[in-house]
Amino acid sequence: MFARTTRVDLFTLFGLIFLILFVLPVTAAPVPAPPSVAATGHLLIDFDSGYVLAENNAEQRLEPASLTKIMTAYVVMKEIQAGQVTLQDQVLVSKKAWRTPGSRMFIEVGKKIALEDLLKGMIIQSGNDASVALAEHIAGSEETFANLMNDHARRLGMINTHFVNSTGLPDEQHYTTPRDIARVTRATIREFPDIYQWYATKEFTFNNIKQHNRNKLLWRDDAVDGVKTGHTEAAGFCLVASAKKDGMRLISVVMGTSSEDARASESQSLLNYGFRFFETHRLYGAGEKLASTRVWKGSQEQLRLGLTRDLYITIPRGQYQNLNAGMRIEPKIIAPVSSGQPLGKVNIALAGETIVEDDLVALDPIAEGGLLQTAKDTVLLWLE
């Protein structure tokens, strides 16, 4: 009797083990809370999706110090892109640029310096003198250049940012936020990948003076390829860092830490957290056909629908198989239809909760149909 009971218990036990290992769904481990960061404000986002992985005081207006130069460089790159200046331009160094206090690349008043060298001196050596020289060359004065900076800030959605100079030297009306500085960083990486590579340069020599990049993470982590440090007494020690690992790029912002080592270690902690517990996937490409739908009274009956931009999602690791995609399309679409016209939604959900929703748009234009097609579809619509 005892032996028989034991055998049944063993079979039951083996059955439970089988169910646990092979039948029951495996639940991914929960994502732990982000690390505590000793900074006045910080932010960690995925570059492709824009998903926020960690933040604190991300909307607080703070002095950016030399993080300002991310926007200064961005404006210079936009001017190059527009054909207004070139990397080969010879820039005359003014007394104001030469006398600018703070970090320097040691340009000399009255000399002409290649714009490319000034841009590298600002990005790698954080030269305030280079920043002012570039601003004056592009806009005539640093004050006018600051207006350009603010114009681009508004266009990028940096609603809590205002610049009064190109360097980041202290001023009560010169401020930004962790979220806003991340916006211009994303734009820089996306729009100017060739010049962005300079942010990974560890040292630059000008006028026989070699200076090292102040971003310590460039030496500590091979995945890190930028971006910019900043420091004033009022702003504390700041760092915008970006790293790419296994196709996933993260951007971290820490503002108001206590030391050079602190800004580096806090940034590293954020990046490690993001790469360890999250993953990013490209679900659909821009212009890719996701669905077709009927068009009434048009020159053709079928319309391709898709997205205007690549759709990326950032999710906890191990959750990709639990994603669900859905589409909602307008029930009656009547020509004419213009290319890019929103006609529905793409919805991506995880565990029943929407994580991304984007417009489903017409990929092609469809003109109004002829009289016969219009009359036929009118009758069919009446019968529906």
mmCIF file of C-alpha atoms in Angstrom:
data_model
loop_
_atom_site.group_PDB
_atom_site.id
_atom_site.type_symbol
_atom_site.label_atom_id
_atom_site.label_comp_id
_atom_site.label_asym_id
_atom_site.label_seq_id
_atom_site.Cartn_x
_atom_site.Cartn_y
_atom_site.Cartn_z
ATOM 1 C CA MET A 1 0.000 0.000 0.000
ATOM 2 C CA PHE A 2 2.795 2.372 0.958
ATOM 3 C CA ALA A 3 4.765 1.548 -2.213
ATOM 4 C CA ARG A 4 1.746 2.232 -4.452
ATOM 5 C CA THR A 5 1.102 5.619 -2.831
ATOM 6 C CA THR A 6 4.742 6.550 -3.258
ATOM 7 C CA ARG A 7 4.614 5.661 -6.970
ATOM 8 C CA VAL A 8 1.547 7.896 -7.526
ATOM 9 C CA ASP A 9 3.228 10.772 -5.708
ATOM 10 C CA LEU A 10 6.323 10.389 -7.843
ATOM 11 C CA PHE A 11 4.274 10.398 -11.077
ATOM 12 C CA THR A 12 2.462 13.501 -9.855
ATOM 13 C CA LEU A 13 5.742 15.178 -9.032
ATOM 14 C CA PHE A 14 7.229 14.369 -12.449
ATOM 15 C CA GLY A 15 4.065 15.660 -14.094
ATOM 16 C CA LEU A 16 4.274 18.956 -12.227
ATOM 17 C CA ILE A 17 7.923 19.351 -13.188
ATOM 18 C CA PHE A 18 7.034 18.705 -16.852
ATOM 19 C CA LEU A 19 4.280 21.313 -16.725
ATOM 20 C CA ILE A 20 6.535 23.897 -15.153
ATOM 21 C CA LEU A 21 9.413 23.332 -17.544
ATOM 22 C CA PHE A 22 7.650 22.712 -20.847
ATOM 23 C CA VAL A 23 3.984 23.701 -20.763
ATOM 24 C CA LEU A 24 3.331 26.671 -18.490
ATOM 25 C CA PRO A 25 4.379 30.045 -19.912
ATOM 26 C CA VAL A 26 7.554 31.489 -18.514
ATOM 27 C CA THR A 27 7.117 34.875 -16.868
ATOM 28 C CA ALA A 28 10.007 37.273 -17.383
ATOM 29 C CA ALA A 29 11.686 38.612 -14.292
ATOM 30 C CA PRO A 30 10.392 42.066 -13.350
ATOM 31 C CA VAL A 31 12.538 45.046 -14.219
ATOM 32 C CA PRO A 32 14.067 46.532 -11.066
ATOM 33 C CA ALA A 33 13.760 50.205 -10.247
ATOM 34 C CA PRO A 34 16.404 52.432 -11.876
ATOM 35 C CA PRO A 35 19.544 53.197 -9.918
ATOM 36 C CA SER A 36 19.601 56.158 -7.570
ATOM 37 C CA VAL A 37 21.582 58.944 -9.209
ATOM 38 C CA ALA A 38 23.412 61.614 -7.213
ATOM 39 C CA ALA A 39 22.616 64.492 -9.565
ATOM 40 C CA THR A 40 20.260 67.460 -9.583
ATOM 41 C CA GLY A 41 18.567 66.072 -12.679
ATOM 42 C CA HIS A 42 19.039 63.076 -14.941
ATOM 43 C CA LEU A 43 17.498 61.204 -17.856
ATOM 44 C CA LEU A 44 18.095 57.924 -19.699
ATOM 45 C CA ILE A 45 16.411 57.346 -23.065
ATOM 46 C CA ASP A 46 16.650 54.986 -26.004
ATOM 47 C CA PHE A 47 17.900 56.833 -29.075
ATOM 48 C CA ASP A 48 15.698 55.084 -31.650
ATOM 49 C CA SER A 49 12.377 54.853 -29.801
ATOM 50 C CA GLY A 50 12.739 57.846 -27.504
ATOM 51 C CA TYR A 51 11.496 55.637 -24.660
ATOM 52 C CA VAL A 52 12.391 56.936 -21.191
ATOM 53 C CA LEU A 53 14.094 54.285 -19.066
ATOM 54 C CA ALA A 54 14.932 56.467 -16.056
ATOM 55 C CA GLU A 55 14.479 60.091 -15.055
ATOM 56 C CA ASN A 56 14.436 62.554 -12.200
ATOM 57 C CA ASN A 57 13.845 66.296 -12.503
ATOM 58 C CA ALA A 58 14.082 65.874 -16.267
ATOM 59 C CA GLU A 59 11.972 69.023 -16.821
ATOM 60 C CA GLN A 60 13.808 71.188 -14.282
ATOM 61 C CA ARG A 61 15.564 74.222 -15.711
ATOM 62 C CA LEU A 62 19.258 73.934 -14.940
ATOM 63 C CA GLU A 63 22.455 75.684 -15.969
ATOM 64 C CA PRO A 64 24.015 73.542 -18.718
ATOM 65 C CA ALA A 65 27.592 74.844 -18.622
ATOM 66 C CA SER A 66 29.459 73.420 -21.646
ATOM 67 C CA LEU A 67 26.614 71.059 -22.541
ATOM 68 C CA THR A 68 25.545 74.224 -24.378
ATOM 69 C CA LYS A 69 28.145 73.388 -27.012
ATOM 70 C CA ILE A 70 26.050 70.441 -28.209
ATOM 71 C CA MET A 71 23.617 73.029 -29.538
ATOM 72 C CA THR A 72 26.420 75.322 -30.719
ATOM 73 C CA ALA A 73 27.888 72.483 -32.767
ATOM 74 C CA TYR A 74 24.432 71.509 -34.044
ATOM 75 C CA VAL A 75 23.818 75.030 -35.367
ATOM 76 C CA VAL A 76 27.222 75.036 -37.072
ATOM 77 C CA MET A 77 26.406 71.685 -38.703
ATOM 78 C CA LYS A 78 23.041 73.005 -39.923
ATOM 79 C CA GLU A 79 24.787 75.987 -41.480
ATOM 80 C CA ILE A 80 27.249 73.668 -43.215
ATOM 81 C CA GLN A 81 24.338 71.532 -44.418
ATOM 82 C CA ALA A 82 22.611 74.635 -45.803
ATOM 83 C CA GLY A 83 25.757 75.630 -47.689
ATOM 84 C CA GLN A 84 26.226 78.855 -45.730
ATOM 85 C CA VAL A 85 29.709 77.847 -44.496
ATOM 86 C CA THR A 86 32.141 74.999 -45.109
ATOM 87 C CA LEU A 87 34.630 73.056 -43.024
ATOM 88 C CA GLN A 88 37.356 74.703 -45.096
ATOM 89 C CA ASP A 89 36.329 78.282 -44.213
ATOM 90 C CA GLN A 90 39.121 80.361 -42.703
ATOM 91 C CA VAL A 91 37.754 82.010 -39.561
ATOM 92 C CA LEU A 92 39.329 85.235 -38.312
ATOM 93 C CA VAL A 93 39.823 85.176 -34.538
ATOM 94 C CA SER A 94 38.499 88.302 -32.804
ATOM 95 C CA LYS A 95 39.702 89.812 -29.537
ATOM 96 C CA LYS A 96 36.431 88.767 -27.901
ATOM 97 C CA ALA A 97 36.934 85.126 -28.909
ATOM 98 C CA TRP A 98 40.580 85.199 -27.819
ATOM 99 C CA ARG A 99 39.717 86.717 -24.428
ATOM 100 C CA THR A 100 36.809 84.418 -23.613
ATOM 101 C CA PRO A 101 37.435 82.882 -20.184
ATOM 102 C CA GLY A 102 37.200 79.233 -19.240
ATOM 103 C CA SER A 103 38.381 76.202 -21.196
ATOM 104 C CA ARG A 104 40.347 77.060 -24.320
ATOM 105 C CA MET A 105 41.879 75.591 -27.452
ATOM 106 C CA PHE A 106 44.423 78.462 -27.442
ATOM 107 C CA ILE A 107 43.660 80.239 -30.687
ATOM 108 C CA GLU A 108 45.409 83.576 -31.277
ATOM 109 C CA VAL A 109 43.797 86.915 -32.009
ATOM 110 C CA GLY A 110 44.060 88.056 -35.612
ATOM 111 C CA LYS A 111 44.904 84.583 -36.922
ATOM 112 C CA LYS A 112 42.732 82.670 -39.409
ATOM 113 C CA ILE A 113 41.772 79.167 -38.332
ATOM 114 C CA ALA A 114 40.026 76.473 -40.391
ATOM 115 C CA LEU A 115 36.420 76.056 -39.325
ATOM 116 C CA GLU A 116 37.000 72.309 -39.040
ATOM 117 C CA ASP A 117 39.758 72.854 -36.481
ATOM 118 C CA LEU A 118 37.553 75.210 -34.467
ATOM 119 C CA LEU A 119 34.694 72.716 -34.494
ATOM 120 C CA LYS A 120 36.999 69.942 -33.278
ATOM 121 C CA GLY A 121 38.505 72.262 -30.685
ATOM 122 C CA MET A 122 35.035 72.993 -29.337
ATOM 123 C CA ILE A 123 33.792 69.380 -29.423
ATOM 124 C CA ILE A 124 36.938 67.632 -28.155
ATOM 125 C CA GLN A 125 38.702 70.302 -26.086
ATOM 126 C CA SER A 126 35.556 72.232 -25.084
ATOM 127 C CA GLY A 127 37.180 75.475 -26.177
ATOM 128 C CA ASN A 128 35.148 78.540 -25.248
ATOM 129 C CA ASP A 129 37.365 80.616 -27.533
ATOM 130 C CA ALA A 130 36.515 78.303 -30.434
ATOM 131 C CA SER A 131 32.786 78.537 -29.638
ATOM 132 C CA VAL A 132 32.786 82.325 -29.816
ATOM 133 C CA ALA A 133 34.902 82.372 -33.000
ATOM 134 C CA LEU A 134 32.448 80.003 -34.687
ATOM 135 C CA ALA A 135 29.449 82.013 -33.502
ATOM 136 C CA GLU A 136 30.879 85.273 -34.832
ATOM 137 C CA HIS A 137 31.826 83.733 -38.167
ATOM 138 C CA ILE A 138 28.346 82.340 -38.740
ATOM 139 C CA ALA A 139 26.126 85.102 -37.338
ATOM 140 C CA GLY A 140 28.330 88.192 -37.056
ATOM 141 C CA SER A 141 28.027 88.289 -33.274
ATOM 142 C CA GLU A 142 27.576 85.820 -30.445
ATOM 143 C CA GLU A 143 24.281 87.472 -29.490
ATOM 144 C CA THR A 144 22.820 86.901 -32.961
ATOM 145 C CA PHE A 145 24.142 83.348 -32.959
ATOM 146 C CA ALA A 146 22.304 82.731 -29.670
ATOM 147 C CA ASN A 147 19.104 83.723 -31.480
ATOM 148 C CA LEU A 148 19.832 80.995 -34.029
ATOM 149 C CA MET A 149 20.363 78.546 -31.174
ATOM 150 C CA ASN A 150 16.979 79.452 -29.719
ATOM 151 C CA ASP A 151 15.293 79.133 -33.114
ATOM 152 C CA HIS A 152 16.584 75.583 -33.473
ATOM 153 C CA ALA A 153 15.684 74.811 -29.865
ATOM 154 C CA ARG A 154 12.054 75.780 -30.526
ATOM 155 C CA ARG A 155 11.989 73.714 -33.723
ATOM 156 C CA LEU A 156 13.286 70.668 -31.838
ATOM 157 C CA GLY A 157 10.665 71.068 -29.096
ATOM 158 C CA MET A 158 13.085 72.257 -26.416
ATOM 159 C CA ILE A 159 10.375 74.243 -24.653
ATOM 160 C CA ASN A 160 12.276 74.779 -21.390
ATOM 161 C CA THR A 161 15.511 76.020 -22.929
ATOM 162 C CA HIS A 162 16.934 79.484 -23.535
ATOM 163 C CA PHE A 163 20.449 80.358 -24.667
ATOM 164 C CA VAL A 164 22.249 83.698 -24.393
ATOM 165 C CA ASN A 165 25.736 82.570 -25.419
ATOM 166 C CA SER A 166 27.557 79.841 -27.351
ATOM 167 C CA THR A 167 29.783 78.647 -24.511
ATOM 168 C CA GLY A 168 27.621 77.927 -21.472
ATOM 169 C CA LEU A 169 29.257 80.573 -19.299
ATOM 170 C CA PRO A 170 26.867 81.398 -16.415
ATOM 171 C CA ASP A 171 23.876 83.658 -16.996
ATOM 172 C CA GLU A 172 20.472 83.676 -15.281
ATOM 173 C CA GLN A 173 18.734 83.569 -18.667
ATOM 174 C CA HIS A 174 20.836 80.667 -19.950
ATOM 175 C CA TYR A 175 19.245 77.336 -19.061
ATOM 176 C CA THR A 176 18.028 73.978 -20.331
ATOM 177 C CA THR A 177 16.716 70.683 -18.942
ATOM 178 C CA PRO A 178 17.918 67.075 -19.105
ATOM 179 C CA ARG A 179 15.053 66.263 -21.490
ATOM 180 C CA ASP A 180 15.759 69.192 -23.774
ATOM 181 C CA ILE A 181 19.496 68.564 -24.026
ATOM 182 C CA ALA A 182 18.691 64.947 -24.895
ATOM 183 C CA ARG A 183 16.546 66.229 -27.782
ATOM 184 C CA VAL A 184 19.369 68.124 -29.463
ATOM 185 C CA THR A 185 21.711 65.201 -28.804
ATOM 186 C CA ARG A 186 19.316 62.829 -30.608
ATOM 187 C CA ALA A 187 19.062 65.291 -33.494
ATOM 188 C CA THR A 188 22.851 65.549 -33.733
ATOM 189 C CA ILE A 189 23.364 61.779 -33.871
ATOM 190 C CA ARG A 190 20.511 61.265 -36.329
ATOM 191 C CA GLU A 191 21.227 64.141 -38.714
ATOM 192 C CA PHE A 192 25.025 64.369 -38.649
ATOM 193 C CA PRO A 193 26.516 60.908 -38.067
ATOM 194 C CA ASP A 194 29.791 61.769 -39.823
ATOM 195 C CA ILE A 195 30.599 64.759 -37.624
ATOM 196 C CA TYR A 196 29.132 63.057 -34.553
ATOM 197 C CA GLN A 197 32.078 60.653 -34.744
ATOM 198 C CA TRP A 198 34.292 63.504 -33.545
ATOM 199 C CA TYR A 199 32.624 63.287 -30.134
ATOM 200 C CA ALA A 200 34.403 59.955 -29.634
ATOM 201 C CA THR A 201 37.864 61.476 -30.275
ATOM 202 C CA LYS A 202 39.974 61.161 -27.142
ATOM 203 C CA GLU A 203 42.466 63.931 -27.844
ATOM 204 C CA PHE A 204 43.125 66.815 -30.218
ATOM 205 C CA THR A 205 46.307 68.795 -30.856
ATOM 206 C CA PHE A 206 46.206 72.408 -31.970
ATOM 207 C CA ASN A 207 49.030 74.939 -31.984
ATOM 208 C CA ASN A 208 51.303 72.148 -30.663
ATOM 209 C CA ILE A 209 49.109 71.852 -27.558
ATOM 210 C CA LYS A 210 47.557 68.432 -26.955
ATOM 211 C CA GLN A 211 44.393 68.281 -24.869
ATOM 212 C CA HIS A 212 42.322 65.279 -23.853
ATOM 213 C CA ASN A 213 38.577 64.859 -24.094
ATOM 214 C CA ARG A 214 37.119 65.333 -20.608
ATOM 215 C CA ASN A 215 34.604 62.507 -21.071
ATOM 216 C CA LYS A 216 36.186 59.756 -18.956
ATOM 217 C CA LEU A 217 33.740 57.144 -20.237
ATOM 218 C CA LEU A 218 35.525 57.133 -23.595
ATOM 219 C CA TRP A 219 38.402 55.353 -21.821
ATOM 220 C CA ARG A 220 36.286 53.169 -19.544
ATOM 221 C CA ASP A 221 33.641 51.760 -21.904
ATOM 222 C CA ASP A 222 34.237 50.860 -25.557
ATOM 223 C CA ALA A 223 30.499 51.205 -26.261
ATOM 224 C CA VAL A 224 30.558 54.919 -25.389
ATOM 225 C CA ASP A 225 31.148 57.274 -28.330
ATOM 226 C CA GLY A 226 30.178 60.678 -26.899
ATOM 227 C CA VAL A 227 28.983 63.169 -26.049
ATOM 228 C CA LYS A 228 29.913 66.224 -23.935
ATOM 229 C CA THR A 229 30.978 67.302 -20.476
ATOM 230 C CA GLY A 230 30.249 70.557 -18.713
ATOM 231 C CA HIS A 231 31.213 72.282 -15.492
ATOM 232 C CA THR A 232 30.791 75.574 -13.722
ATOM 233 C CA GLU A 233 30.514 76.252 -10.016
ATOM 234 C CA ALA A 234 26.802 76.941 -10.367
ATOM 235 C CA ALA A 235 26.013 74.044 -12.723
ATOM 236 C CA GLY A 236 28.138 71.402 -11.017
ATOM 237 C CA PHE A 237 29.631 68.607 -13.079
ATOM 238 C CA CYS A 238 27.482 67.536 -16.047
ATOM 239 C CA LEU A 239 27.743 64.858 -18.715
ATOM 240 C CA VAL A 240 25.709 63.795 -21.718
ATOM 241 C CA ALA A 241 26.817 60.286 -22.702
ATOM 242 C CA SER A 242 25.800 58.001 -25.531
ATOM 243 C CA ALA A 243 26.661 54.360 -26.067
ATOM 244 C CA LYS A 244 25.765 51.688 -28.607
ATOM 245 C CA LYS A 245 25.739 47.978 -27.856
ATOM 246 C CA ASP A 246 24.294 45.147 -29.974
ATOM 247 C CA GLY A 247 22.456 47.647 -32.161
ATOM 248 C CA MET A 248 20.848 49.473 -29.232
ATOM 249 C CA ARG A 249 21.866 53.089 -28.569
ATOM 250 C CA LEU A 250 21.176 54.867 -25.285
ATOM 251 C CA ILE A 251 21.583 58.504 -24.296
ATOM 252 C CA SER A 252 22.095 59.505 -20.673
ATOM 253 C CA VAL A 253 22.078 63.001 -19.194
ATOM 254 C CA VAL A 254 23.319 63.831 -15.704
ATOM 255 C CA MET A 255 23.403 67.442 -14.506
ATOM 256 C CA GLY A 256 24.611 68.804 -11.203
ATOM 257 C CA THR A 257 26.882 66.065 -9.846
ATOM 258 C CA SER A 258 29.679 66.725 -7.352
ATOM 259 C CA SER A 259 32.816 65.826 -9.331
ATOM 260 C CA GLU A 260 34.306 64.574 -12.595
ATOM 261 C CA ASP A 261 34.340 61.036 -11.255
ATOM 262 C CA ALA A 262 30.742 61.324 -10.047
ATOM 263 C CA ARG A 263 29.374 62.435 -13.417
ATOM 264 C CA ALA A 264 31.186 59.545 -15.085
ATOM 265 C CA SER A 265 30.152 56.874 -12.570
ATOM 266 C CA GLU A 266 26.518 58.014 -12.424
ATOM 267 C CA SER A 267 26.320 58.039 -16.218
ATOM 268 C CA GLN A 268 27.881 54.568 -16.394
ATOM 269 C CA SER A 269 25.358 53.304 -13.853
ATOM 270 C CA LEU A 270 22.456 54.552 -15.978
ATOM 271 C CA LEU A 271 23.854 53.084 -19.202
ATOM 272 C CA ASN A 272 24.528 49.711 -17.560
ATOM 273 C CA TYR A 273 20.962 49.620 -16.243
ATOM 274 C CA GLY A 274 19.482 50.341 -19.661
ATOM 275 C CA PHE A 275 21.514 47.754 -21.537
ATOM 276 C CA ARG A 276 20.999 45.079 -18.870
ATOM 277 C CA PHE A 277 17.235 45.250 -18.489
ATOM 278 C CA PHE A 278 15.848 46.571 -21.808
ATOM 279 C CA GLU A 279 15.976 45.803 -25.504
ATOM 280 C CA THR A 280 14.942 47.790 -28.573
ATOM 281 C CA HIS A 281 13.389 46.403 -31.747
ATOM 282 C CA ARG A 282 12.571 47.916 -35.127
ATOM 283 C CA LEU A 283 9.086 46.619 -35.890
ATOM 284 C CA TYR A 284 8.238 48.349 -39.168
ATOM 285 C CA GLY A 285 10.114 50.462 -41.689
ATOM 286 C CA ALA A 286 9.095 53.805 -43.103
ATOM 287 C CA GLY A 287 7.129 53.348 -46.323
ATOM 288 C CA GLU A 288 6.654 49.617 -45.728
ATOM 289 C CA LYS A 289 3.207 48.306 -46.715
ATOM 290 C CA LEU A 290 1.373 47.174 -43.589
ATOM 291 C CA ALA A 291 -2.152 46.884 -44.991
ATOM 292 C CA SER A 292 -4.361 47.576 -47.997
ATOM 293 C CA THR A 293 -7.798 49.096 -47.882
ATOM 294 C CA ARG A 294 -10.701 49.912 -50.191
ATOM 295 C CA VAL A 295 -10.965 53.445 -51.559
ATOM 296 C CA TRP A 296 -14.314 54.669 -52.871
ATOM 297 C CA LYS A 297 -14.826 56.969 -55.871
ATOM 298 C CA GLY A 298 -11.128 56.905 -56.726
ATOM 299 C CA SER A 299 -9.004 56.310 -59.794
ATOM 300 C CA GLN A 300 -8.075 52.976 -58.181
ATOM 301 C CA GLU A 301 -9.770 50.854 -55.548
ATOM 302 C CA GLN A 302 -6.887 49.638 -53.399
ATOM 303 C CA LEU A 303 -4.657 51.838 -51.262
ATOM 304 C CA ARG A 304 -1.439 50.835 -49.512
ATOM 305 C CA LEU A 305 -1.101 51.919 -45.897
ATOM 306 C CA GLY A 306 2.065 52.234 -43.835
ATOM 307 C CA LEU A 307 4.149 54.555 -41.648
ATOM 308 C CA THR A 308 6.042 57.747 -42.366
ATOM 309 C CA ARG A 309 8.958 56.722 -40.132
ATOM 310 C CA ASP A 310 10.583 53.598 -38.762
ATOM 311 C CA LEU A 311 8.733 52.282 -35.718
ATOM 312 C CA TYR A 312 10.964 51.247 -32.812
ATOM 313 C CA ILE A 313 9.893 49.939 -29.419
ATOM 314 C CA THR A 314 11.877 49.560 -26.219
ATOM 315 C CA ILE A 315 10.674 46.836 -23.859
ATOM 316 C CA PRO A 316 11.935 44.822 -20.895
ATOM 317 C CA ARG A 317 14.276 42.041 -21.953
ATOM 318 C CA GLY A 318 12.589 38.741 -22.766
ATOM 319 C CA GLN A 319 9.178 40.257 -23.551
ATOM 320 C CA TYR A 320 9.312 40.420 -27.355
ATOM 321 C CA GLN A 321 7.124 37.346 -27.836
ATOM 322 C CA ASN A 322 4.407 38.940 -25.696
ATOM 323 C CA LEU A 323 3.901 41.906 -28.008
ATOM 324 C CA ASN A 324 0.597 42.317 -29.830
ATOM 325 C CA ALA A 325 0.081 44.542 -32.868
ATOM 326 C CA GLY A 326 -3.263 45.876 -34.024
ATOM 327 C CA MET A 327 -4.535 48.287 -36.669
ATOM 328 C CA ARG A 328 -7.576 50.517 -36.898
ATOM 329 C CA ILE A 329 -8.481 51.772 -40.384
ATOM 330 C CA GLU A 330 -11.148 54.322 -41.250
ATOM 331 C CA PRO A 331 -14.225 52.388 -42.447
ATOM 332 C CA LYS A 332 -15.037 54.476 -45.536
ATOM 333 C CA ILE A 333 -12.219 56.216 -47.355
ATOM 334 C CA ILE A 334 -13.355 58.407 -50.242
ATOM 335 C CA ALA A 335 -11.025 59.838 -52.886
ATOM 336 C CA PRO A 336 -9.139 62.013 -53.343
ATOM 337 C CA VAL A 337 -6.443 60.777 -50.954
ATOM 338 C CA SER A 338 -3.068 62.472 -50.564
ATOM 339 C CA SER A 339 0.172 60.663 -49.835
ATOM 340 C CA GLY A 340 0.898 60.742 -46.105
ATOM 341 C CA GLN A 341 -2.719 61.345 -45.156
ATOM 342 C CA PRO A 342 -3.538 59.712 -41.782
ATOM 343 C CA LEU A 343 -6.197 57.047 -42.240
ATOM 344 C CA GLY A 344 -5.874 54.930 -39.128
ATOM 345 C CA LYS A 345 -3.653 53.847 -36.266
ATOM 346 C CA VAL A 346 -1.064 51.159 -35.554
ATOM 347 C CA ASN A 347 -1.188 50.012 -31.943
ATOM 348 C CA ILE A 348 1.528 48.003 -30.174
ATOM 349 C CA ALA A 349 0.577 46.510 -26.801
ATOM 350 C CA LEU A 350 2.434 44.568 -24.148
ATOM 351 C CA ALA A 351 0.491 42.669 -21.489
ATOM 352 C CA GLY A 352 -2.673 44.424 -22.634
ATOM 353 C CA GLU A 353 -1.221 47.924 -22.252
ATOM 354 C CA THR A 354 -0.528 50.167 -25.230
ATOM 355 C CA ILE A 355 3.134 51.133 -25.396
ATOM 356 C CA VAL A 356 3.261 52.707 -28.877
ATOM 357 C CA GLU A 357 0.624 54.145 -31.179
ATOM 358 C CA ASP A 358 1.381 55.756 -34.531
ATOM 359 C CA ASP A 359 -0.524 57.047 -37.542
ATOM 360 C CA LEU A 360 -1.266 54.642 -40.370
ATOM 361 C CA VAL A 361 -0.979 56.767 -43.517
ATOM 362 C CA ALA A 362 -1.583 56.527 -47.236
ATOM 363 C CA LEU A 363 1.608 55.504 -49.017
ATOM 364 C CA ASP A 364 0.346 56.670 -52.419
ATOM 365 C CA PRO A 365 -1.947 59.428 -53.664
ATOM 366 C CA ILE A 366 -5.248 58.465 -55.243
ATOM 367 C CA ALA A 367 -7.111 60.946 -57.423
ATOM 368 C CA GLU A 368 -10.844 61.139 -57.878
ATOM 369 C CA GLY A 369 -12.197 58.535 -60.279
ATOM 370 C CA GLY A 370 -14.109 59.145 -63.463
ATOM 371 C CA LEU A 371 -17.866 59.630 -63.683
ATOM 372 C CA LEU A 372 -18.576 55.924 -64.171
ATOM 373 C CA GLN A 373 -16.461 54.859 -61.180
ATOM 374 C CA THR A 374 -17.947 57.590 -58.997
ATOM 375 C CA ALA A 375 -21.510 56.626 -59.956
ATOM 376 C CA LYS A 376 -20.881 52.917 -59.370
ATOM 377 C CA ASP A 377 -19.324 53.495 -55.945
ATOM 378 C CA THR A 378 -22.106 55.858 -54.956
ATOM 379 C CA VAL A 379 -24.643 53.111 -55.577
ATOM 380 C CA LEU A 380 -22.550 50.529 -53.710
ATOM 381 C CA LEU A 381 -22.237 52.854 -50.741
ATOM 382 C CA TRP A 382 -26.027 53.292 -50.649
ATOM 383 C CA LEU A 383 -26.446 49.519 -50.552
ATOM 384 C CA GLU A 384 -24.051 49.027 -47.633
#
